[in-house]
Short mmCIF file of C-alpha atoms and ligand atoms in Angstrom, two decimals:
data_model
loop_
_atom_site.label_atom_id
_atom_site.label_comp_id
_atom_site.label_asym_id
_atom_site.label_seq_id
_atom_site.Cartn_x
_atom_site.Cartn_y
_atom_site.Cartn_z
CA MET A 1 -20.27 56.69 72.73
CA SER A 2 -16.73 55.94 72.56
CA LEU A 3 -14.92 52.89 70.32
CA SER A 4 -13.13 50.10 71.89
CA PHE A 5 -10.18 48.45 70.12
CA PRO A 6 -8.26 45.43 71.84
CA ASP A 7 -5.07 46.47 73.66
CA ASN A 8 -2.74 45.20 70.82
CA PHE A 9 -4.62 46.57 67.78
CA ILE A 10 -2.35 48.01 65.46
CA TYR A 11 -2.80 51.73 64.35
CA GLY A 12 -0.71 52.35 61.27
CA ALA A 13 -0.62 54.40 58.13
CA ALA A 14 0.67 53.32 54.76
CA THR A 15 2.33 54.42 51.93
CA SER A 16 4.37 53.28 48.54
CA SER A 17 7.70 53.91 47.04
CA PHE A 18 7.11 55.55 43.81
CA GLN A 19 4.36 57.78 45.37
CA ILE A 20 6.30 59.32 47.80
CA GLU A 21 10.32 58.92 47.44
CA GLY A 22 11.47 61.01 44.43
CA SER A 23 15.04 61.20 43.27
CA TYR A 24 14.18 57.81 41.24
CA LEU A 25 17.26 57.84 39.33
CA ILE A 26 19.78 58.50 41.80
CA ASP A 27 22.41 56.14 43.69
CA GLY A 28 22.39 53.52 41.53
CA ALA A 29 18.55 53.33 40.68
CA ALA A 30 16.90 52.34 37.48
CA PRO A 31 13.73 53.80 35.79
CA SER A 32 10.38 51.90 37.13
CA ASN A 33 7.76 51.09 34.18
CA TRP A 34 5.87 53.93 36.37
CA TYR A 35 8.67 56.24 36.12
CA ASN A 36 8.73 55.76 31.89
CA PHE A 37 4.99 55.64 31.97
CA SER A 38 4.40 59.24 33.55
CA VAL A 39 6.91 60.77 31.85
CA ASN A 40 5.85 59.06 28.17
CA ASN A 41 2.24 58.48 28.81
CA LEU A 42 1.25 61.06 31.01
CA GLY A 43 3.35 63.71 30.27
CA ILE A 44 4.60 64.67 33.73
CA PRO A 45 7.99 66.38 33.38
CA SER A 46 10.58 63.94 34.93
CA GLU A 47 11.78 67.02 36.81
CA VAL A 48 8.37 67.12 38.82
CA LEU A 49 8.76 63.35 39.42
CA ASN A 50 12.08 63.65 41.11
CA HIS A 51 12.13 66.85 42.65
CA LYS A 52 8.65 67.73 43.39
CA GLY A 53 6.44 65.70 45.71
CA CYS A 54 7.31 64.18 49.01
CA LYS A 55 10.69 63.44 48.48
CA HIS A 56 10.65 61.02 51.03
CA TYR A 57 14.05 59.67 49.58
CA ILE A 58 15.97 62.69 51.38
CA ASN A 59 13.38 63.61 53.79
CA TRP A 60 12.82 60.52 55.41
CA LYS A 61 14.01 60.81 59.10
CA ASN A 62 12.10 63.99 59.54
CA ASP A 63 9.32 61.38 58.07
CA VAL A 64 9.82 59.06 60.46
CA GLN A 65 9.48 61.52 63.21
CA LEU A 66 6.20 62.35 62.02
CA ILE A 67 5.00 59.21 62.11
CA HIS A 68 6.03 59.23 65.78
CA GLU A 69 4.62 62.56 66.43
CA LEU A 70 1.15 60.85 65.37
CA SER A 71 1.36 58.09 67.93
CA LEU A 72 1.59 55.38 65.04
CA ASN A 73 2.23 51.81 66.55
CA SER A 74 3.43 50.65 62.71
CA TYR A 75 4.04 52.04 59.33
CA ARG A 76 3.48 50.32 56.22
CA PHE A 77 5.69 51.12 53.43
CA SER A 78 6.95 49.67 49.93
CA VAL A 79 10.56 48.85 48.48
CA SER A 80 11.51 50.07 45.27
CA TRP A 81 12.53 47.04 43.17
CA PRO A 82 14.47 49.28 40.82
CA ARG A 83 16.50 50.87 43.50
CA ILE A 84 17.26 47.86 44.82
CA ILE A 85 17.91 45.53 41.72
CA PRO A 86 18.11 47.92 38.57
CA ASP A 87 20.37 46.13 36.24
CA LYS A 88 19.94 42.84 34.03
CA ASP A 89 22.81 41.50 35.80
CA GLN A 90 20.31 41.24 38.61
CA LEU A 91 22.94 42.48 41.45
CA PRO A 92 21.70 44.20 44.28
CA ASN A 93 22.35 47.84 44.63
CA SER A 94 23.93 48.41 47.94
CA LYS A 95 22.82 51.90 48.02
CA GLY A 96 19.23 51.24 47.52
CA LEU A 97 19.10 48.39 50.18
CA ASP A 98 20.99 50.69 52.75
CA PHE A 99 18.28 53.25 52.34
CA TYR A 100 15.80 50.92 53.89
CA ASP A 101 17.89 49.75 56.20
CA HIS A 102 18.50 52.82 57.59
CA LEU A 103 14.30 53.10 57.51
CA VAL A 104 14.04 50.51 59.55
CA ASP A 105 16.49 50.96 62.11
CA GLU A 106 15.03 54.46 62.40
CA LEU A 107 11.49 53.04 63.08
CA HIS A 108 12.74 50.60 65.32
CA ARG A 109 14.16 53.44 67.59
CA PHE A 110 10.62 54.64 68.05
CA ASN A 111 9.08 51.72 68.46
CA ILE A 112 7.26 51.56 65.41
CA SER A 113 6.59 48.35 63.65
CA PRO A 114 7.26 47.95 60.27
CA MET A 115 5.25 46.35 57.80
CA LEU A 116 6.88 45.90 54.43
CA THR A 117 5.20 45.86 50.70
CA LEU A 118 7.10 43.94 48.71
CA PHE A 119 5.74 44.71 45.14
CA HIS A 120 3.51 48.12 45.02
CA TRP A 121 3.43 48.52 41.46
CA ASP A 122 7.01 50.09 40.58
CA LEU A 123 8.74 47.16 38.16
CA PRO A 124 12.23 47.70 36.90
CA GLN A 125 11.91 49.24 33.50
CA HIS A 126 14.30 47.00 32.06
CA LEU A 127 12.12 43.90 33.06
CA GLU A 128 8.68 45.91 31.68
CA ASP A 129 11.08 45.83 28.43
CA GLN A 130 11.74 41.85 28.68
CA GLY A 131 7.58 41.46 28.70
CA GLY A 132 7.14 42.18 32.22
CA TRP A 133 5.01 40.07 34.39
CA ALA A 134 3.55 38.23 31.39
CA ASN A 135 7.23 36.76 31.17
CA PRO A 136 7.42 33.55 32.67
CA GLU A 137 10.98 34.68 33.95
CA SER A 138 8.96 37.38 36.00
CA ILE A 139 8.45 34.87 38.79
CA GLU A 140 12.41 34.28 38.98
CA TRP A 141 13.25 37.80 38.68
CA TYR A 142 10.54 38.59 41.64
CA LEU A 143 11.69 35.83 43.89
CA HIS A 144 15.15 36.95 43.63
CA PHE A 145 13.91 40.47 44.31
CA VAL A 146 12.29 39.02 47.49
CA GLU A 147 15.15 37.06 48.48
CA THR A 148 17.61 40.20 48.41
CA VAL A 149 15.17 42.20 50.41
CA ALA A 150 14.70 39.85 52.85
CA ASP A 151 18.05 39.01 53.58
CA ARG A 152 19.10 42.65 54.60
CA LEU A 153 15.57 43.36 56.49
CA ALA A 154 13.64 40.24 57.95
CA ASP A 155 15.43 39.97 61.06
CA ARG A 156 13.81 43.52 61.59
CA VAL A 157 10.75 43.49 59.92
CA PRO A 158 7.81 41.08 61.10
CA ALA A 159 4.62 41.66 58.69
CA TRP A 160 5.54 41.31 55.15
CA ILE A 161 2.79 42.23 52.03
CA THR A 162 3.84 40.33 48.82
CA ILE A 163 2.17 42.32 46.20
CA ASN A 164 -0.12 45.28 46.41
CA GLU A 165 -3.30 45.32 44.96
CA PRO A 166 -2.86 43.05 42.31
CA TRP A 167 -6.14 43.27 40.52
CA VAL A 168 -5.63 47.09 40.27
CA PHE A 169 -2.19 46.81 38.08
CA LEU A 170 -3.70 43.70 35.91
CA HIS A 171 -6.91 45.40 34.73
CA LEU A 172 -5.63 48.89 35.11
CA GLY A 173 -2.18 48.42 33.74
CA MET A 174 -2.65 45.85 31.09
CA ILE A 175 -6.25 45.59 29.84
CA LYS A 176 -7.58 49.12 30.23
CA GLY A 177 -4.15 50.51 29.72
CA ILE A 178 -4.48 53.62 31.86
CA HIS A 179 -1.90 52.45 34.29
CA ALA A 180 1.72 51.44 33.65
CA PRO A 181 2.53 49.25 31.54
CA GLY A 182 -0.50 51.28 29.44
CA TYR A 183 -1.39 48.06 27.39
CA LYS A 184 -4.93 46.64 26.15
CA ASP A 185 -3.83 43.66 26.08
CA LEU A 186 -5.94 40.34 26.89
CA LYS A 187 -3.25 37.92 26.13
CA HIS A 188 -0.71 39.99 27.73
CA ALA A 189 -2.76 40.14 30.87
CA ALA A 190 -3.79 36.45 31.08
CA SER A 191 -0.26 35.63 31.04
CA SER A 192 0.50 37.82 33.88
CA TYR A 193 -2.23 36.60 36.10
CA LYS A 194 -0.82 33.49 36.12
CA ASN A 195 2.64 34.68 36.78
CA ILE A 196 1.72 36.91 39.71
CA LEU A 197 -0.44 34.09 41.32
CA MET A 198 2.59 31.85 41.02
CA ALA A 199 4.81 34.62 42.25
CA HIS A 200 3.20 35.47 45.21
CA SER A 201 2.66 31.66 46.48
CA GLU A 202 6.40 31.25 45.55
CA ALA A 203 7.31 34.11 47.84
CA VAL A 204 5.26 33.37 50.90
CA ARG A 205 7.23 30.00 50.65
CA ILE A 206 10.38 31.81 50.97
CA LEU A 207 9.40 34.35 53.46
CA ARG A 208 8.73 31.61 56.04
CA SER A 209 12.03 30.35 55.70
CA TYR A 210 13.25 33.54 57.81
CA ASN A 211 12.44 32.97 61.32
CA ASN A 212 11.50 36.54 62.12
CA CYS A 213 8.87 37.17 59.12
CA SER A 214 5.90 36.27 61.76
CA GLU A 215 3.08 37.64 59.36
CA ILE A 216 2.88 37.51 55.90
CA GLY A 217 -0.01 38.33 53.96
CA ILE A 218 -1.38 40.16 50.52
CA SER A 219 -3.14 43.43 49.85
CA CYS A 220 -6.03 43.22 47.90
CA ASN A 221 -8.35 46.13 46.84
CA ILE A 222 -11.74 45.12 48.12
CA SER A 223 -15.37 46.71 47.29
CA PRO A 224 -18.85 45.36 47.89
CA PHE A 225 -21.11 45.64 44.69
CA THR A 226 -24.32 45.63 44.68
CA PRO A 227 -27.07 45.69 41.37
CA GLU A 228 -28.81 49.29 40.66
CA THR A 229 -32.22 47.38 40.50
CA ASP A 230 -33.49 43.93 40.97
CA SER A 231 -33.76 43.16 37.45
CA ARG A 232 -31.91 40.04 36.34
CA GLU A 233 -29.41 41.60 34.17
CA ASP A 234 -28.45 43.91 36.60
CA VAL A 235 -28.11 41.26 39.32
CA GLU A 236 -26.07 38.95 37.04
CA ALA A 237 -23.96 41.92 35.84
CA CYS A 238 -23.34 42.81 39.45
CA GLN A 239 -22.26 39.19 40.19
CA ARG A 240 -19.88 39.21 37.46
CA ILE A 241 -18.12 42.34 38.56
CA HIS A 242 -17.63 41.05 41.92
CA ASP A 243 -16.37 37.69 41.10
CA TYR A 244 -13.89 39.47 38.97
CA HIS A 245 -12.78 42.50 41.30
CA ASN A 246 -12.54 40.42 44.44
CA LYS A 247 -12.54 36.87 43.75
CA LEU A 248 -10.18 36.66 40.81
CA PHE A 249 -6.91 36.24 42.88
CA LEU A 250 -8.39 35.58 46.55
CA ASP A 251 -10.17 32.59 45.07
CA ALA A 252 -7.28 30.92 43.22
CA TRP A 253 -4.91 31.45 46.19
CA HIS A 254 -7.34 29.98 48.71
CA LYS A 255 -8.83 27.26 46.71
CA GLY A 256 -5.94 26.46 44.49
CA ASP A 257 -8.61 26.37 42.12
CA ILE A 258 -9.02 29.11 38.82
CA PRO A 259 -12.28 30.79 39.14
CA GLU A 260 -14.65 30.64 36.46
CA ILE A 261 -14.57 34.14 35.86
CA ALA A 262 -11.15 33.87 34.56
CA SER A 263 -11.94 32.27 31.30
CA GLN A 264 -14.93 34.81 30.86
CA VAL A 265 -12.25 37.08 31.16
CA PHE A 266 -9.63 35.98 29.27
CA GLY A 267 -11.53 33.72 27.03
CA LYS A 268 -9.14 31.68 24.35
CA HIS A 269 -6.01 33.38 26.08
CA THR A 270 -6.76 31.63 29.75
CA PRO A 271 -3.37 29.90 30.81
CA LYS A 272 -3.19 26.41 31.70
CA TRP A 273 -2.07 25.15 34.97
CA ASN A 274 -0.82 21.56 35.97
CA SER A 275 -1.67 20.11 39.30
CA GLU A 276 1.75 21.03 40.46
CA GLU A 277 1.14 24.68 40.17
CA LEU A 278 -2.10 24.71 41.59
CA ARG A 279 -0.80 22.68 44.81
CA ILE A 280 1.53 25.64 45.11
CA LEU A 281 -1.09 28.29 44.46
CA GLN A 282 -2.19 26.88 47.87
CA GLU A 283 0.72 28.02 50.11
CA PRO A 284 -1.12 29.93 53.47
CA ILE A 285 -0.88 33.13 54.22
CA ASP A 286 -1.35 34.99 57.94
CA PHE A 287 -3.35 37.43 56.81
CA ILE A 288 -5.45 39.52 54.19
CA GLY A 289 -4.71 43.07 53.75
CA VAL A 290 -7.87 44.73 52.72
CA ASN A 291 -7.62 48.18 51.14
CA TYR A 292 -11.25 49.73 51.11
CA TYR A 293 -12.41 53.07 49.95
CA THR A 294 -15.78 52.80 48.30
CA PHE A 295 -18.39 50.47 46.99
CA PHE A 296 -20.27 50.53 43.72
CA ARG A 297 -23.58 50.09 42.37
CA VAL A 298 -23.94 47.81 39.14
CA ARG A 299 -25.67 48.12 36.01
CA TYR A 300 -26.14 45.92 33.36
CA ASP A 301 -24.59 47.25 29.63
CA PRO A 302 -24.36 45.12 26.78
CA HIS A 303 -21.21 47.63 25.50
CA ALA A 304 -19.12 47.22 28.45
CA PHE A 305 -16.18 45.16 29.75
CA LEU A 306 -17.97 41.87 31.09
CA GLN A 307 -21.10 43.42 30.15
CA ALA A 308 -21.28 45.77 33.18
CA ARG A 309 -20.53 49.00 34.24
CA SER A 310 -20.74 51.04 37.35
CA ALA A 311 -24.04 53.41 38.22
CA PRO A 312 -23.13 57.05 38.93
CA PRO A 313 -21.63 57.39 42.59
CA ARG A 314 -23.95 59.37 44.73
CA PRO A 315 -22.61 62.18 47.22
CA PRO A 316 -20.80 62.26 49.41
CA LEU A 317 -18.06 62.05 47.12
CA THR A 318 -14.52 62.50 47.79
CA ASP A 319 -12.09 64.08 45.51
CA MET A 320 -11.44 61.03 43.54
CA LYS A 321 -15.43 61.11 42.67
CA TRP A 322 -15.88 58.07 45.08
CA GLU A 323 -18.69 57.66 47.13
CA VAL A 324 -18.18 57.63 50.94
CA TYR A 325 -19.71 54.45 52.19
CA PRO A 326 -18.36 53.76 55.38
CA ARG A 327 -20.89 50.81 56.02
CA GLY A 328 -19.42 48.73 53.03
CA LEU A 329 -16.48 48.35 54.99
CA PHE A 330 -18.33 46.19 57.33
CA LYS A 331 -19.47 44.41 54.59
CA ALA A 332 -16.14 43.76 52.73
CA LEU A 333 -14.53 42.66 56.34
CA GLU A 334 -17.44 40.47 56.80
CA TRP A 335 -17.26 38.91 53.19
CA ILE A 336 -13.86 38.35 53.82
CA TYR A 337 -13.50 36.31 56.80
CA ASN A 338 -16.39 34.06 55.88
CA ARG A 339 -15.01 33.34 52.61
CA TYR A 340 -11.27 33.05 53.44
CA HIS A 341 -11.29 32.56 57.52
CA THR A 342 -7.72 34.32 57.56
CA GLU A 343 -6.82 37.30 60.01
CA ILE A 344 -7.22 40.71 58.44
CA TYR A 345 -5.46 43.93 58.83
CA ILE A 346 -6.85 46.99 56.96
CA THR A 347 -3.67 47.62 54.87
CA GLU A 348 -5.46 51.05 53.32
CA ASN A 349 -8.75 53.02 54.03
CA GLY A 350 -8.54 57.06 53.16
CA CYS A 351 -9.93 60.01 51.14
CA ALA A 352 -8.74 62.53 48.86
CA TYR A 353 -9.76 66.03 49.78
CA THR A 354 -7.88 69.21 49.09
CA TYR A 355 -7.43 71.47 52.23
CA GLU A 356 -4.00 73.68 52.35
CA PRO A 357 -2.91 75.03 55.67
CA SER A 358 -4.65 78.44 56.82
CA ASN A 359 -2.46 81.34 57.39
CA SER A 360 -2.45 80.09 61.13
CA GLY A 361 -0.81 76.63 59.78
CA GLU A 362 -4.33 74.85 60.28
CA VAL A 363 -5.53 72.47 58.15
CA THR A 364 -9.42 71.75 58.67
CA ASP A 365 -9.94 69.07 56.72
CA ASN A 366 -12.75 67.96 58.66
CA ARG A 367 -14.48 65.59 55.86
CA ARG A 368 -11.03 63.59 56.27
CA ILE A 369 -11.98 63.00 60.17
CA ASP A 370 -15.68 62.34 59.34
CA TYR A 371 -14.57 59.63 57.07
CA MET A 372 -12.05 58.33 59.15
CA TYR A 373 -14.10 58.42 61.91
CA ARG A 374 -17.35 56.57 60.61
CA HIS A 375 -14.55 53.75 58.98
CA LEU A 376 -12.89 53.02 62.68
CA GLU A 377 -16.64 53.08 63.81
CA GLN A 378 -17.14 49.97 61.35
CA CYS A 379 -14.09 48.54 62.32
CA SER A 380 -14.75 48.25 65.98
CA MET A 381 -18.33 47.01 65.08
CA ALA A 382 -16.48 44.16 63.23
CA ILE A 383 -14.40 43.24 66.06
CA SER A 384 -17.63 43.20 68.26
CA ASN A 385 -19.06 40.68 65.72
CA GLY A 386 -15.75 38.38 65.92
CA ILE A 387 -13.95 39.40 62.60
CA PRO A 388 -10.40 38.89 63.49
CA LEU A 389 -9.13 42.35 62.45
CA LYS A 390 -5.64 42.98 63.69
CA GLY A 391 -5.12 46.53 62.58
CA TYR A 392 -6.08 49.96 60.59
CA TYR A 393 -3.65 51.71 58.08
CA ALA A 394 -4.56 54.92 56.80
CA TRP A 395 -4.06 56.05 53.48
CA SER A 396 -1.96 58.01 53.65
CA LEU A 397 0.71 59.05 55.52
CA LEU A 398 1.38 61.79 53.16
CA ASP A 399 -0.19 63.83 50.50
CA ASN A 400 1.68 62.02 47.75
CA PHE A 401 1.71 60.93 43.61
CA GLU A 402 -1.60 59.75 43.02
CA TRP A 403 -0.46 57.93 39.76
CA THR A 404 -2.54 59.27 36.99
CA PHE A 405 -3.59 61.97 38.88
CA ALA A 406 0.02 63.03 39.94
CA LEU A 407 0.22 65.43 42.80
CA ASN A 408 -3.34 66.43 42.59
CA LYS A 409 -5.04 64.56 44.77
CA ARG A 410 -4.45 64.86 48.49
CA PHE A 411 -4.81 61.77 50.71
CA GLY A 412 -2.23 62.63 53.65
CA LEU A 413 -3.08 62.98 57.05
CA ILE A 414 0.13 65.17 56.73
CA HIS A 415 0.23 68.21 54.27
CA VAL A 416 3.09 68.35 51.96
CA ASP A 417 4.04 72.07 50.12
CA PHE A 418 5.56 69.80 46.99
CA ASP A 419 7.99 72.87 46.31
CA THR A 420 9.15 73.63 49.73
CA GLN A 421 8.69 70.11 51.42
CA LYS A 422 7.25 71.52 54.30
CA ARG A 423 4.88 69.03 56.28
CA THR A 424 1.90 70.13 58.12
CA ILE A 425 -0.06 67.58 60.36
CA LYS A 426 -3.80 67.66 59.29
CA ASN A 427 -6.52 67.73 61.94
CA SER A 428 -7.23 64.77 60.92
CA GLY A 429 -3.85 63.23 61.89
CA TYR A 430 -4.18 65.01 65.47
CA PHE A 431 -7.61 63.26 65.33
CA TYR A 432 -5.95 59.74 64.44
CA ARG A 433 -3.53 60.57 67.23
CA ASP A 434 -6.10 61.43 70.13
CA PHE A 435 -7.95 58.58 68.95
CA ILE A 436 -4.89 56.00 69.31
CA ASN A 437 -4.38 57.65 72.92
CA GLY A 438 -7.76 56.44 73.77
CA LYS A 439 -9.77 59.55 72.93
CA THR A 440 -12.43 57.25 70.49
CA GLU A 441 -15.80 59.25 71.22
CA LYS A 442 -17.03 60.80 68.06
CA PRO A 443 -16.05 64.13 67.67
CA ASP A 444 -19.13 65.76 67.64
CA HIS A 445 -18.36 69.18 66.08
CA VAL A 446 -16.94 67.69 63.21
CA ARG A 447 -20.44 65.63 62.21
CA SER A 448 -22.44 68.63 62.55
CA ASP A 449 -19.86 70.43 60.44
CA VAL A 450 -20.25 67.69 58.10
CA ILE A 451 -24.24 67.21 58.26
CA ASN A 452 -24.25 70.59 57.00
CA GLN A 453 -21.98 70.03 54.30
CA TYR A 454 -23.93 67.11 53.28
CA GLU A 455 -27.25 68.66 53.75
CA GLY A 456 -29.99 66.54 52.22
CA VAL A 457 -27.79 63.74 52.15
CA VAL A 458 -29.27 60.31 52.51
CA TRP A 459 -26.94 57.93 54.26
CA HIS A 460 -27.14 54.78 52.23
CA ASP A 461 -26.90 51.79 55.18
CA ASP A 462 -30.15 49.99 54.05
CA ILE A 463 -28.46 48.98 50.75
CA ASN A 464 -27.70 45.02 51.15
CA PHE A 465 -24.57 43.60 50.05
CA ARG A 466 -26.33 41.06 47.75
CA ALA A 467 -23.86 39.71 45.47
CA ILE A 468 -22.16 37.11 47.54
O1 IFM B 501 -2.61 55.67 46.03
C1 IFM B 501 -3.26 54.46 45.91
C2 IFM B 501 -2.45 53.25 46.44
O2 IFM B 501 -1.66 53.03 45.49
C3 IFM B 501 -3.08 51.95 46.10
N1 IFM B 501 -4.73 52.05 46.64
C4 IFM B 501 -5.34 53.02 46.22
C5 IFM B 501 -4.89 54.22 46.73
C6 IFM B 501 -5.68 55.59 46.18
O3 IFM B 501 -5.75 55.61 44.82
#
């Protein structure tokens, strides 16, 4: 059976500035919170950050050529705030802007439509030092950045994402302390929650004033959750995690009302809102970007945050130890559409597996092909079920810097030798290219290979997405 997609379906791949660019301190750029966190908290030498990895800041032309070779019709990237507005004086850095200006022009030269993410976690360190997102002035800082980028690029960039995965950098960065800025501080997180919400909505209003910004959205990591058992404790724990993970931001924007789970999480620090602020929150967007990787079974745990924790994932697992569960993508899309009624892009979907090039230069990453095919299959089903899914962006174009895992998890369609900068298109990249060009039947040889690899595995398609 082959899968069918509308003719105008968008096939892309995604990256983010801090994960691929390297050369973080040149041409007038300032350190970001992630730069400092990587060096100071994760112990990653600055030499590695600047001179290993993808060095896309240097190799960008070659990378655009590779995007073209993969037949992608769109490319999602993010712009680095500390490159564009590096200093306290808030003046734009023309060299930083030029970099993205040239990138956008080069994409157009190959008919690749840019999708631009404004904030994918790399906040200028000097703003972090002033309280970061917890400072109410962060809204103004961000809007100034948004206007600076839009003034330069809005004439050539049709699709804009204000913020990538707000829940992740709030939860991991300010509550768990394992991402930048590395705080375990509910008060800080609570103020940040409010400012991030407001910043997004104000940014949407600003972007609307640029004629060519025809699509404006937000990207959120969405996971279906299911209780591990039918016990009341597990079901309620699952509901709390679902509300926290999936609804904390989207419900606030959609309904202009702060979901109940916010006060369970932030307690006495829960921010106050006036009616004008709640009105501003409801600024309509054109699409929700769904970042989907895996799903979770949830069990009650009286000692855990929100008295809930995820049960151990079941194989097959990716190198992130994330369970491969393609059906969860359909469930996530269905849930988003039924609740928020917007158009949808999958702005990230992918898997980390390490495969090195063979002597002949081939990268036989069959498990990634299997992962992609199964998820594309769910996309096709979603479209047949009337869900307005407009496009799919694979995460990621290149092997890159995977946050706390540094260069040790490989998500790319393209293998990168982090020492020599050699790029090698993996078999998954060729699979995707052929798929885009109409070869959408199930790759049998890959599937049987994978079945052997996963011998004994039960696919979990029978699990309900119960916590709605
Ligand atoms: O690499 C990240 C990306 O920056 C945000 N979404 C999840 C990806 C895989 O962990």
